[in-house]
Amino acid sequence: MSDHALNRRREERRARFLLLAPAMFLLLIAASGPLLIVVVYSFLTPGDYGGVVWEFSTKAWFNVVAQIDFFTEELTLADAHLSVFWRSLKLSLITAAMCLLIGFPTAYFIATRPAGQRDIWMLLIMIPFWTNLLIRTFAIMELIRNEGTVNSLLMAMGIIDEPIQMLFTEFAIMVGMTYVYLPLMILPIYASMERLDFNLVEAGYDLYATRMQVLRRVIFPLVKPGVVAGSILVFVPCLGAYVTPRVLGGGTQLMLGNLIELQFGQLRNWPLGAALSLTLLMVVMVALIFYVRAVGREEQRHG
Amino acid sequence: MLDSQPAKSFDQTQIPPSGGVPVIEIENVTKIFGAGKEAFTALDDVSVTIQSNEFFTLLGPSGCGKTTLLRVIAGFLDPTSGTVALDGEDILPMPPYERPVNTVFQSYALFPHLTVRQNISFGLEMLNRPKSEITETVNEMLALVQMEPMADRKTSEISGGQQQRVALARALAPRPKVLLLDEPLSALDFKLRKEMQLELKRLQHETGITFVFVTHDQEEALTMSDRIAVMKGGTIRQIGGPRDIYDHPAERFVADFIGDTNFIEAELLSTSDAGAQVKLASGMEIAASALGGEGSGSGRITLAIRPEHATLDGANGALLPGTLADVVYFGTDTHYHVDLDSGGRFVVRRQNQPDQAQTGTVGDKVGINFAPGIGQVLRD
């Protein structure tokens, strides 16, 4: 290769690097930077009025799962934290399952409409998405509170005498999150469903498969990528949800997001808040790894 | 062509096994899509009986209703009116998965998430057959379509022709009473299509299953079928063996759609059971074939004559005198285009022999002759 060509290649490479640099810089600052700060903060000592004191400590991490009694100096598990963890995990799983239960038939319904109508149905699914999250959450609140639509209707019909307490329960949070995150389940499932060759469904029927068998043996395996994507898209933001549990849980049914906010706010324990955030991040990562692995194994067994 | 393949050859003139019992009886089936002004009649009062162990072809241009009829048999469409019986039993109330009928789809519709073997065993699994039987049948099917080496490949990893074989094996594995084939060869290239035509005939022969085959390719229909139903505009125009349909088309559409045909005007003098007597434009009289229903007595009719059934002779005393207008060499045969004195053009096809000179030159006065009974009186 001539010197000339070599020079040109080197120049090209430099140009490419320079062009990429702003994006790389932004990524570093916007993604890794804050995360790094959180990691550092989780190993510091809380300041008296919020903020941190630059003094190394692992107390925050210790406090995530355990606590020492103030008077007896007895070591116990941090029950309060663990119950919040458990509630977050449980409600997120149930919400993802509910979204799948409602979202899958919805996506199937839309995908089987005539081509011209599908866009309208998708638009209807998207419209709530453009509304402020807080307003949507308050709308749910209006529905399920003691003097709300559901209770009034049930009482008017004489089915119940006293309103059912739904607001400020785990049920309320679950309903709220299902409503808020449902489009995130429908969209990816619809995307895979739309690509589905419906000749395959006919072939299934032709080969003696009943409706349920066609669903289980033909449709579901083929739209599984959409189901996986949708489940992740719902599960992950649910784990860290803040607004919905705050409004519908009424401050008594804390989830991880609320617990973290508390540390940075009223409790003025920034290192603990940082440690809890990182714990959430790790929980999500572990859950995803398990989920993706399980799905992959399934694929190998059937595929 | 068939003689060059002795191992797979079939006598295409073979008559369907005599005493064949009706398998599918379709009576007065009408299918209308949409309603009001948008309504479209895809099938218009169609009645046809398909015999056991028969290779039956539905032939027609696109939009003639042949695929609609197939889908009605399979159960993917409910007819607007009429009945469909299989082995004497009304199958219209049954969903597709209860009908002992399998389909080979035009797009093959193989399950992309399954291997070749899993595709073939799908139907058997749905029927809850015992494991050992499934394994045995699948192996048998793999051998039948010569796909054993590919058994554990995904369907996306095999060629179009191989996918076609897998689709066939998958549909044959549950041993249906009737196999429906929806233009299964249309996606294959010419050479592969020729191979698969013979292959399909062989499979039908070996399995003894009734095949209902849909195609718009008249040559395919002629080569493979025991009987052909020619369809147009949602109706069946003619049913018969390939030879019947080719030699004795009932009407202009059938004659035109299958092969090349010369149409000439003639005058019908009389009809009888044996045929008809017609008078040509030249004043000559000759016997012709007639299927009945042309309307009795005399009148102007159209006579259909296949190009290879006529001969080119001198102008003197010929049935149809004319002038040679064009000679086209085709390799296997030569086409002589003749402008008839009575108007219109007539094509005579003559098989080429080695080192044989062509007959006549353009501008020559020539005559066309054909034997009594060769001309076919058309119904319209």
XYZ file of C-alpha atoms in Angstrom:
683
model
C 0.000 0.000 0.000
C 1.341 3.426 -0.888
C 2.096 6.085 1.702
C -0.562 8.194 0.184
C -3.279 5.617 0.727
C -2.044 4.929 4.228
C -2.213 8.620 5.069
C -5.663 8.907 3.749
C -6.830 5.981 5.827
C -5.337 7.463 8.948
C -7.034 10.755 8.232
C -10.323 9.026 7.677
C -10.050 7.247 10.976
C -9.307 10.501 12.780
C -12.254 12.201 11.126
C -14.512 9.373 12.157
C -13.299 9.591 15.722
C -13.811 13.336 15.822
C -17.303 12.985 14.472
C -18.136 10.392 17.093
C -16.556 12.308 19.936
C -19.503 14.571 20.870
C -21.855 11.604 21.070
C -19.384 9.582 23.092
C -18.802 12.536 25.396
C -22.537 12.988 25.971
C -23.007 9.291 26.648
C -20.195 9.338 29.163
C -21.526 12.428 30.941
C -25.205 11.541 30.795
C -25.147 7.812 31.415
C -21.990 6.787 33.223
C -21.337 10.053 35.054
C -24.465 10.169 37.255
C -24.211 6.462 37.922
C -20.643 6.926 39.065
C -21.695 9.729 41.404
C -24.383 7.485 42.892
C -21.839 4.714 43.425
C -19.448 7.110 45.158
C -22.200 8.626 47.338
C -23.302 5.192 48.527
C -19.914 4.797 50.200
C -19.974 8.133 52.043
C -21.384 9.330 55.354
C -24.680 11.256 55.440
C -24.502 14.905 56.364
C -26.667 16.275 59.167
C -28.871 18.382 56.900
C -28.776 16.270 53.756
C -25.890 15.957 51.359
C -22.830 13.940 52.201
C -19.740 14.165 54.287
C -16.620 13.012 52.443
C -15.799 10.188 54.766
C -15.710 6.575 53.599
C -18.365 4.304 55.103
C -20.144 1.060 54.239
C -22.912 1.780 56.691
C -25.369 2.699 53.929
C -24.950 -0.675 52.231
C -25.219 -2.401 55.585
C -28.449 -0.536 56.263
C -30.020 -1.674 53.049
C -30.608 -5.123 54.496
C -29.882 -4.846 58.237
C -30.156 -2.455 61.143
C -28.793 -2.122 64.693
C -31.316 -1.377 67.349
C -30.744 2.099 68.781
C -31.107 1.042 72.381
C -30.158 -2.607 72.643
C -27.563 -2.575 69.843
C -29.089 -5.790 68.598
C -28.539 -6.674 64.943
C -31.749 -7.351 63.022
C -32.841 -7.519 59.409
C -34.184 -4.268 58.040
C -37.780 -5.496 57.918
C -39.114 -2.205 56.629
C -36.741 -2.235 53.642
C -37.266 -5.882 52.868
C -41.035 -5.569 52.919
C -40.770 -2.649 50.491
C -38.491 -4.716 48.255
C -40.888 -7.613 48.387
C -43.907 -5.425 47.675
C -42.176 -3.792 44.709
C -41.202 -7.133 43.246
C -44.610 -8.668 43.848
C -46.614 -5.739 42.476
C -44.329 -5.424 39.441
C -44.700 -9.101 38.625
C -48.477 -9.014 39.048
C -48.694 -5.834 36.973
C -46.609 -7.383 34.175
C -48.832 -10.476 34.270
C -52.010 -8.366 34.208
C -50.678 -6.285 31.309
C -49.882 -9.489 29.413
C -53.312 -10.908 30.156
C -55.036 -7.777 28.850
C -52.444 -6.751 26.279
C -52.083 -10.030 24.381
C -55.754 -10.342 23.356
C -55.849 -6.612 22.615
C -52.820 -6.854 20.324
C -54.326 -9.926 18.648
C -57.601 -8.072 18.154
C -55.874 -5.098 16.542
C -53.601 -7.242 14.377
C -56.581 -9.131 12.966
C -58.481 -5.956 11.951
C -58.406 -4.906 8.282
C -55.183 -3.049 7.495
C -56.872 0.347 7.266
C -58.447 0.120 10.720
C -55.374 -0.955 12.657
C -53.847 2.526 12.801
C -57.015 3.917 14.367
C -57.005 1.222 17.055
C -53.331 1.838 17.775
C -54.047 5.565 18.030
C -56.715 4.839 20.644
C -54.163 2.818 22.604
C -51.638 5.654 22.362
C -53.890 8.570 23.337
C -53.730 8.005 27.139
C -49.967 7.931 26.724
C -49.975 11.596 25.717
C -51.801 12.590 28.892
C -49.880 13.616 31.986
C -49.082 10.660 34.231
C -50.344 12.473 37.314
C -53.684 13.238 35.708
C -54.114 9.627 34.642
C -53.296 8.480 38.154
C -55.806 10.887 39.689
C -58.381 9.634 37.187
C -57.887 6.114 38.541
C -58.166 7.539 42.037
C -61.496 9.130 41.134
C -62.702 5.739 39.932
C -61.790 3.664 42.967
C -62.005 5.991 45.960
C -64.723 5.335 48.533
C -67.082 7.945 47.078
C -65.815 7.193 43.570
C -67.533 5.922 40.459
C -67.153 2.205 41.115
C -68.302 2.281 44.722
C -71.218 4.652 44.001
C -72.357 2.451 41.158
C -72.170 -0.742 43.216
C -74.036 0.907 46.090
C -76.689 2.350 43.777
C -77.263 -1.116 42.366
C -77.576 -2.456 45.882
C -74.736 -4.937 45.517
C -72.864 -3.505 48.516
C -73.986 -1.457 51.532
C -70.658 0.112 52.412
C -67.951 1.260 50.029
C -65.115 -1.172 49.453
C -61.759 0.237 50.524
C -59.727 0.082 47.324
C -57.769 3.311 47.423
C -54.496 3.271 49.403
C -54.126 -0.519 49.024
C -51.719 -2.649 47.018
C -54.644 -3.408 44.734
C -54.966 0.291 43.897
C -51.269 0.508 42.999
C -51.553 -2.591 40.834
C -54.591 -1.254 38.978
C -52.911 2.109 38.473
C -49.676 0.646 37.161
C -51.491 -1.786 34.878
C -53.416 1.106 33.391
C -50.348 3.278 33.002
C -48.014 0.659 31.518
C -50.479 -1.340 29.392
C -49.513 0.398 26.115
C -45.904 -0.621 26.699
C -47.060 -4.248 26.611
C -49.430 -3.880 23.668
C -46.993 -2.084 21.361
C -44.240 -4.729 21.113
C -46.723 -7.640 21.037
C -48.665 -5.913 18.275
C -45.428 -5.330 16.374
C -44.627 -9.071 16.325
C -48.251 -10.014 15.795
C -48.540 -7.788 12.736
C -45.637 -9.633 11.122
C -47.271 -12.971 11.870
C -48.293 -14.836 8.714
C -51.922 -15.735 9.370
C -51.591 -18.573 6.874
C -49.734 -20.295 9.712
C -52.808 -19.992 11.902
C -54.889 -21.556 9.151
C -52.286 -24.270 8.719
C -52.599 -24.976 12.440
C -56.371 -25.315 12.233
C -55.987 -27.454 9.134
C -53.667 -29.806 11.041
C -56.266 -30.545 13.710
C -55.168 -27.944 16.273
C -58.012 -26.409 18.275
C -58.126 -22.674 19.014
C -56.197 -23.081 22.257
C -53.633 -25.338 20.627
C -53.106 -22.901 17.764
C -52.624 -20.130 20.310
C -50.174 -22.156 22.384
C -48.288 -24.005 19.649
C -48.307 -21.558 16.747
C -49.141 -17.962 17.680
C -47.447 -17.713 21.059
C -44.032 -19.083 20.023
C -43.984 -16.751 17.041
C -44.843 -13.574 18.956
C -42.696 -14.474 21.969
C -40.072 -11.814 21.200
C -42.830 -9.223 21.524
C -44.066 -10.754 24.771
C -40.532 -10.738 26.205
C -39.940 -7.130 25.197
C -43.331 -6.051 26.544
C -42.819 -7.821 29.872
C -39.462 -6.124 30.359
C -40.843 -2.741 29.338
C -43.580 -3.065 31.960
C -41.680 -4.813 34.753
C -38.667 -2.509 34.896
C -40.418 0.862 35.278
C -42.889 -0.749 37.718
C -40.075 -1.706 40.051
C -38.964 1.890 40.300
C -42.419 3.458 40.026
C -42.849 6.571 42.155
C -45.925 8.593 41.228
C -48.484 5.778 41.111
C -47.679 4.195 44.505
C -47.375 7.663 45.996
C -50.848 8.757 44.885
C -52.752 5.473 44.974
C -50.811 3.909 47.876
C -51.334 7.039 49.929
C -47.858 6.957 51.496
C -48.652 3.825 53.471
C -47.935 1.288 50.742
C -44.353 2.264 49.931
C -42.536 0.938 46.900
C -38.822 1.173 46.155
C -39.142 4.472 44.344
C -40.856 6.044 47.337
C -38.337 4.607 49.762
C -35.465 6.074 47.780
C -37.184 9.447 47.539
C -37.665 9.385 51.297
C -33.948 8.945 51.928
C -33.053 11.908 49.741
C -35.892 13.980 51.163
C -37.245 13.826 54.678
C -34.778 11.294 56.109
C -31.720 13.118 54.761
C -29.746 9.949 54.279
C -28.286 10.369 50.798
C -25.829 7.438 51.000
C -28.643 5.046 51.923
C -30.752 6.430 49.090
C -27.828 5.890 46.721
C -27.298 2.348 47.982
C -31.014 1.570 47.599
C -30.971 2.929 44.029
C -28.060 0.702 43.159
C -29.784 -2.250 44.782
C -32.812 -1.592 42.583
C -30.539 -1.466 39.545
C -29.014 -4.816 40.507
C -32.385 -6.416 41.170
C -33.541 -5.349 37.704
C -30.372 -6.682 36.089
C -30.555 -10.023 37.863
C -34.249 -10.376 37.038
C -33.618 -9.616 33.383
C -30.744 -12.061 33.123
C -32.871 -14.824 34.626
C -35.823 -13.987 32.422
C -33.880 -13.823 29.172
C -32.043 -17.058 30.046
C -35.306 -18.853 30.825
C -36.846 -17.700 27.565
C -33.750 -18.776 25.653
C -33.865 -22.259 27.185
C -37.516 -22.568 26.298
C -36.638 -21.660 22.747
C -34.026 -24.394 22.532
C -36.372 -26.989 23.923
C -39.195 -26.215 21.500
C -37.221 -24.809 18.611
C -41.538 -36.795 -22.164
C -43.155 -39.351 -19.933
C -41.400 -42.204 -21.686
C -38.024 -40.793 -20.752
C -38.861 -41.305 -17.068
C -39.780 -44.965 -16.892
C -39.483 -45.234 -13.124
C -41.970 -42.483 -12.502
C -44.058 -42.659 -15.623
C -47.798 -42.686 -15.534
C -50.309 -43.392 -18.181
C -51.959 -40.028 -18.235
C -54.927 -41.338 -20.123
C -55.664 -43.642 -17.237
C -59.292 -43.561 -16.365
C -60.044 -43.146 -12.667
C -60.561 -46.526 -11.019
C -63.902 -47.714 -12.167
C -66.478 -48.019 -9.457
C -64.811 -45.132 -7.616
C -67.086 -44.040 -4.823
C -67.951 -40.381 -4.264
C -65.751 -38.844 -1.559
C -66.722 -35.206 -1.772
C -70.177 -34.206 -2.861
C -70.628 -30.500 -3.388
C -74.174 -29.454 -4.080
C -75.464 -26.034 -5.122
C -72.735 -24.203 -3.254
C -72.907 -20.425 -3.499
C -70.522 -18.030 -1.794
C -71.181 -14.307 -1.766
C -68.647 -11.945 -0.213
C -69.845 -8.644 1.178
C -73.382 -7.355 0.887
C -75.454 -4.843 -1.033
C -73.670 -3.065 -3.858
C -70.303 -4.410 -2.723
C -71.482 -8.006 -2.941
C -69.323 -10.292 -5.012
C -70.414 -13.782 -5.991
C -67.321 -15.963 -5.794
C -69.174 -19.241 -6.253
C -72.443 -19.423 -8.142
C -74.453 -22.590 -7.553
C -71.547 -25.010 -7.960
C -72.214 -28.744 -7.883
C -69.501 -31.358 -8.339
C -68.742 -34.855 -7.100
C -65.158 -35.937 -6.535
C -64.437 -39.681 -6.570
C -62.168 -41.647 -4.275
C -58.540 -42.063 -5.309
C -58.898 -39.379 -7.929
C -56.553 -36.589 -8.968
C -59.121 -33.848 -9.454
C -58.106 -30.415 -10.719
C -59.928 -27.106 -10.430
C -58.634 -25.068 -13.357
C -59.390 -21.473 -14.193
C -58.069 -17.925 -14.402
C -57.568 -15.935 -11.200
C -60.833 -14.848 -9.645
C -62.779 -17.776 -11.062
C -63.594 -19.117 -7.592
C -61.350 -22.178 -7.590
C -59.497 -21.227 -4.411
C -62.768 -20.197 -2.762
C -64.171 -23.660 -3.457
C -61.043 -25.240 -1.978
C -61.332 -23.095 1.146
C -64.976 -24.072 1.512
C -63.947 -27.746 1.472
C -61.132 -27.093 3.956
C -63.485 -25.220 6.262
C -61.856 -21.784 6.171
C -64.939 -20.327 4.507
C -68.608 -21.007 5.080
C -70.658 -21.066 1.893
C -73.639 -18.731 1.692
C -75.800 -21.685 0.681
C -75.436 -25.282 -0.466
C -74.049 -28.440 1.082
C -70.661 -30.136 1.208
C -70.527 -33.798 2.199
C -67.508 -35.990 2.809
C -68.115 -39.730 2.677
C -71.817 -38.963 2.817
C -71.507 -36.873 5.974
C -72.294 -33.165 6.032
C -69.043 -31.432 6.992
C -70.205 -27.820 6.926
C -70.925 -27.689 10.688
C -67.385 -28.931 11.418
C -64.538 -26.494 12.102
C -61.419 -27.033 9.935
C -59.652 -28.942 12.714
C -62.312 -31.624 12.772
C -62.363 -32.277 9.031
C -60.260 -35.222 7.823
C -58.915 -32.975 5.092
C -55.470 -31.382 4.844
C -54.198 -28.510 2.764
C -50.942 -27.731 0.999
C -50.879 -23.944 1.010
C -49.665 -21.825 -1.864
C -47.133 -20.169 0.452
C -46.495 -23.585 2.102
C -47.171 -21.965 5.523
C -44.519 -24.086 7.244
C -44.089 -23.279 10.937
C -40.859 -21.254 11.064
C -40.228 -22.032 14.743
C -40.216 -25.781 14.147
C -37.838 -28.133 12.354
C -38.769 -30.174 9.301
C -39.498 -33.179 11.495
C -41.571 -31.163 13.974
C -43.563 -29.643 11.133
C -44.461 -33.069 9.796
C -45.397 -34.433 13.216
C -47.559 -31.413 14.133
C -50.830 -32.814 12.814
C -50.230 -36.235 14.347
C -49.476 -34.666 17.723
C -52.689 -32.664 17.581
C -54.550 -35.911 16.894
C -52.967 -37.359 20.051
C -51.450 -40.305 18.243
C -49.080 -42.455 20.321
C -45.417 -41.358 20.308
C -44.134 -44.489 18.600
C -46.681 -44.179 15.822
C -45.791 -40.515 15.283
C -42.090 -41.306 14.986
C -42.797 -44.115 12.569
C -45.169 -42.111 10.367
C -42.862 -39.089 10.290
C -39.932 -41.250 9.206
C -42.124 -42.812 6.554
C -43.147 -39.368 5.289
C -39.565 -38.098 5.312
C -38.632 -41.071 3.144
C -41.622 -40.578 0.871
C -40.584 -37.029 0.005
C -36.852 -37.802 0.213
C -36.153 -35.311 2.974
C -34.469 -37.580 5.565
C -31.114 -35.743 5.505
C -32.860 -32.434 6.256
C -35.110 -33.724 9.042
C -33.604 -31.611 11.806
C -33.144 -28.396 9.877
C -35.291 -25.338 10.405
C -37.662 -24.651 7.540
C -35.848 -21.398 6.776
C -32.678 -23.376 6.087
C -34.018 -25.391 3.157
C -34.736 -24.460 -0.458
C -38.117 -23.655 -1.981
C -38.450 -27.067 -3.595
C -37.597 -28.749 -0.317
C -40.101 -26.595 1.558
C -42.680 -27.753 -0.967
C -41.868 -31.383 -0.169
C -42.100 -30.757 3.564
C -45.471 -29.038 3.112
C -46.655 -32.112 1.219
C -45.328 -34.513 3.832
C -46.894 -32.460 6.620
C -50.297 -32.553 4.947
C -50.058 -36.257 4.065
C -48.811 -37.453 7.464
C -52.233 -37.601 9.157
C -53.445 -39.615 6.128
C -56.367 -37.318 5.286
C -59.257 -38.591 3.210
C -58.702 -35.714 0.834
C -55.612 -33.607 0.190
C -56.260 -30.061 -0.987
C -53.493 -28.372 -2.964
C -53.731 -24.616 -3.545
C -51.461 -23.810 -6.500
C -48.571 -25.494 -4.718
C -46.204 -25.335 -7.672
C -46.620 -21.696 -8.637
C -43.624 -20.514 -6.602
C -41.208 -23.008 -8.166
C -39.065 -22.440 -11.234
C -39.891 -24.197 -14.481
C -37.623 -27.225 -14.148
C -38.512 -27.894 -10.531
C -42.167 -27.514 -11.379
C -41.914 -30.237 -14.026
C -40.243 -32.531 -11.506
C -42.809 -31.844 -8.828
C -45.672 -32.506 -11.236
C -44.454 -36.072 -11.655
C -43.651 -36.279 -7.961
C -47.189 -35.276 -7.030
C -48.630 -37.873 -9.378
C -46.376 -40.500 -7.806
C -47.415 -39.501 -4.267
C -51.071 -39.613 -5.195
C -50.554 -43.051 -6.686
C -48.610 -44.413 -3.721
C -50.856 -43.013 -1.003
C -54.171 -43.581 -2.756
C -55.471 -40.347 -1.273
C -57.883 -38.186 -3.242
C -56.132 -35.019 -4.422
C -58.005 -31.826 -5.172
C -55.585 -29.586 -6.993
C -56.104 -25.912 -7.794
C -54.183 -24.310 -10.638
C -54.407 -21.669 -13.345
C -51.818 -23.520 -15.440
C -53.649 -25.518 -18.116
C -50.591 -27.585 -18.992
C -50.154 -28.596 -15.348
C -53.805 -29.588 -15.232
C -53.565 -31.671 -18.401
C -50.430 -33.540 -17.306
C -51.494 -34.433 -13.802
C -55.240 -34.780 -13.561
C -57.612 -37.699 -13.799
C -60.413 -35.192 -14.191
C -60.497 -31.438 -14.620
C -63.193 -28.941 -13.739
C -62.755 -25.749 -15.752
C -64.064 -22.757 -13.826
C -64.998 -19.217 -14.791
C -66.826 -16.491 -12.913
C -67.725 -18.732 -9.976
C -69.211 -21.499 -12.096
C -67.920 -24.798 -13.433
C -67.977 -24.619 -17.238
C -66.957 -28.187 -18.013
C -65.855 -31.335 -16.182
C -64.023 -34.190 -17.827
C -60.793 -36.079 -18.362
C -57.865 -34.090 -19.790
C -58.384 -35.652 -23.201
C -62.132 -34.970 -23.232
C -61.611 -31.370 -22.275
C -58.829 -30.789 -24.774
C -60.406 -32.591 -27.721
C -63.998 -31.726 -27.020
C -64.254 -28.340 -25.318
C -67.849 -27.472 -24.595
C -67.588 -23.758 -25.165
C -65.382 -21.000 -26.463
C -63.985 -20.110 -23.031
C -62.819 -23.664 -22.365
C -61.390 -24.100 -25.853
C -59.574 -20.792 -25.569
C -58.286 -21.265 -22.019
C -56.860 -24.728 -22.643
C -54.374 -24.864 -25.482
C -54.591 -22.974 -28.779
C -57.696 -23.211 -30.891
C -58.978 -22.038 -34.257
C -62.524 -20.768 -34.228
C -64.419 -20.794 -37.488
C -67.984 -19.878 -38.332
C -70.193 -22.641 -39.682
C -73.812 -23.480 -40.202
C -75.400 -26.247 -38.177
C -77.424 -28.523 -40.455
C -78.519 -31.238 -38.068
C -77.654 -32.813 -34.745
C -77.911 -36.408 -33.653
C -76.602 -38.599 -30.838
C -73.519 -39.328 -32.907
C -72.681 -35.668 -33.478
C -73.604 -32.920 -35.855
C -73.492 -32.132 -39.542
C -72.142 -28.680 -40.358
C -71.716 -26.588 -43.484
C -68.518 -24.577 -43.763
C -68.119 -21.161 -45.369
C -66.639 -22.871 -48.432
C -69.902 -24.721 -48.932
C -68.377 -28.060 -47.947
C -70.263 -30.226 -45.488
C -68.610 -32.340 -42.796
C -69.442 -34.236 -39.631
C -68.446 -32.586 -36.360
C -68.531 -33.485 -32.651
C -71.160 -32.015 -30.434
C -71.799 -32.404 -26.731
C -75.486 -31.604 -26.920
C -77.194 -28.499 -25.708
C -76.083 -26.448 -28.716
C -79.680 -25.834 -29.577
C -81.379 -28.133 -32.008
C -81.936 -27.511 -35.665
C -79.983 -25.111 -37.778
C -78.206 -21.844 -37.171
C -74.837 -20.133 -37.092
C -72.431 -21.861 -34.750
C -68.730 -21.713 -33.901
C -66.531 -24.664 -34.675
C -63.298 -25.228 -32.695
C -60.385 -27.015 -34.343
C -56.999 -27.579 -32.666
C -54.045 -26.422 -34.800
C -52.427 -29.889 -34.760
C -55.638 -31.622 -35.776
C -55.749 -29.937 -39.188
C -53.514 -30.542 -42.197
C -52.175 -28.220 -44.832
C -52.896 -29.286 -48.432
C -53.388 -27.838 -51.883
C -56.139 -25.311 -52.412
C -58.162 -27.540 -54.707
C -61.094 -29.224 -53.009
C -59.953 -28.207 -49.559
C -62.427 -27.678 -46.743
C -61.019 -24.242 -46.004
C -59.113 -22.549 -48.849
C -56.835 -19.608 -48.096
C -53.466 -17.915 -48.520
C -50.376 -18.780 -46.531
C -49.631 -15.622 -44.542
C -46.869 -16.603 -42.180
C -44.660 -19.545 -41.271
C -43.236 -19.633 -37.742
C -40.606 -22.164 -36.767
C -40.794 -23.351 -33.121
C -38.182 -26.094 -32.954
C -40.459 -28.991 -32.162
C -43.047 -27.840 -34.656
C -43.872 -25.225 -37.253
C -46.956 -22.997 -37.249
C -48.527 -22.162 -40.614
C -50.742 -19.098 -40.447
C -53.352 -19.097 -43.172
C -55.631 -16.197 -44.120
C -58.894 -17.897 -45.013
C -60.765 -16.809 -48.111
C -63.878 -16.619 -45.968
C -62.118 -14.240 -43.573
C -60.219 -14.786 -40.364
C -56.978 -16.562 -39.709
C -56.340 -20.273 -39.166
C -53.199 -21.799 -37.663
C -52.028 -25.275 -38.579
C -49.319 -26.844 -36.448
C -47.095 -29.513 -37.898
C -44.525 -31.546 -36.017
C -41.028 -31.054 -37.428
C -39.026 -33.996 -38.737
C -35.236 -33.922 -39.161
C -34.124 -32.120 -42.324
C -37.651 -31.679 -43.526
C -38.278 -28.575 -45.554
C -41.192 -26.377 -44.666
C -44.320 -26.713 -46.745
C -45.026 -23.844 -49.084
C -43.925 -20.239 -49.014
C -45.750 -17.149 -47.898
C -48.314 -16.032 -50.475
C -49.083 -19.534 -51.758
C -52.652 -20.562 -52.247
C -53.259 -23.398 -49.765
C -56.120 -25.411 -48.345
C -56.858 -26.736 -44.874
C -58.406 -30.149 -44.287
C -59.486 -32.044 -41.189
C -61.145 -35.374 -40.627
C -64.856 -35.793 -39.924
C -65.595 -35.515 -36.209
C -62.533 -33.345 -35.526
C -64.327 -30.031 -35.453
C -66.087 -29.359 -32.159
C -69.392 -27.505 -32.153
C -69.286 -25.016 -29.282
C -72.217 -24.303 -27.051
C -72.069 -20.559 -27.528
